[in-house]
Amino acid sequence: MRGQPTYLTVNGLRTHAWKRGRGAPLVIVPGLGCASWMYARLARELARERTVFVYDPPGHGDSEGRSDYPVCIEHLTDHLAQWLQAAGLSGSPVFGHSLGGEVMFDLAARHPSLSPALIACAPTGIPENPSVRLQLLRLLRDLPRERPGLLWPGLRAYRRCGGRRMLLLARDQEAHMTGPLLPQVRVPTLLIDGAADPVIQTWTVERISSDIEGAIVWQIPGAPHGLTDTHPRAVAQLTLEFLRMVGV
């Protein structure tokens, strides 16, 4: 990924984010097991108008983790909150993909002063999230729909995160009560739905939108779960239009 790597020590861990572009800041939070380099195509499009920070959660990408941290979603949320403050990015809009969307909802509910607007792309975040086994089956259905060029970067990211950590975080989705937190999200929120996504289906996005007052849903036809990579221009256009609309 072109750009400038940045490092901060947060909760004793060296934490990485790529910085690219110029203008008002926007933070990207990756999905489960994903890494900053998997969002290079989206960051390039967003950087036309924004300074984009593609954050690596602890134990993901180029950020350090520990065997016991992070192993649950609240660990991810609290680390993100600490990193935003340490990076001087409090008050910046946050873009979350997949599990990154769930982390972002948790952040907005429990740390409401940290972000004035949210963009959630194919987000998890309701108690009805399927079992880990069903999620894996849906991911297998989704693989042929993704761009072949994402395969190696994705495998590299998953190997870096590790199967144990990914399994613990995926299992925590079943216990993580984001659902009751969703009505506590009181900032402008955009939900981007991939119409061809078998992992996070349209009904899930609609359910999340019904629990967040004023949430907007925009759908991208033909887009799979990895729409940040397959449809980066469309996702960026919707994101930038939304941020202009809400004045952030």
Coordinates of N, CA and C in Angstrom, one line a residue, residues 39 57 60 62 216 231:
Y39 N -7.2 -3.2 2.2 CA -8.0 -2.0 1.9 C -7.3 -1.0 1.1
P57 N -5.9 -3.4 13.9 CA -6.2 -3.7 15.3 C -5.1 -4.6 15.9
H60 N -3.4 -7.9 14.4 CA -3.8 -8.0 13.0 C -2.8 -7.2 12.2
D62 N 0.1 -5.3 10.8 CA 1.4 -5.0 11.3 C 1.4 -4.5 12.7
I216 N -29.0 5.4 7.4 CA -29.3 5.4 5.9 C -28.7 4.1 5.4
H231 N -15.5 -3.3 -5.3 CA -16.2 -2.1 -5.7 C -15.7 -0.9 -4.9

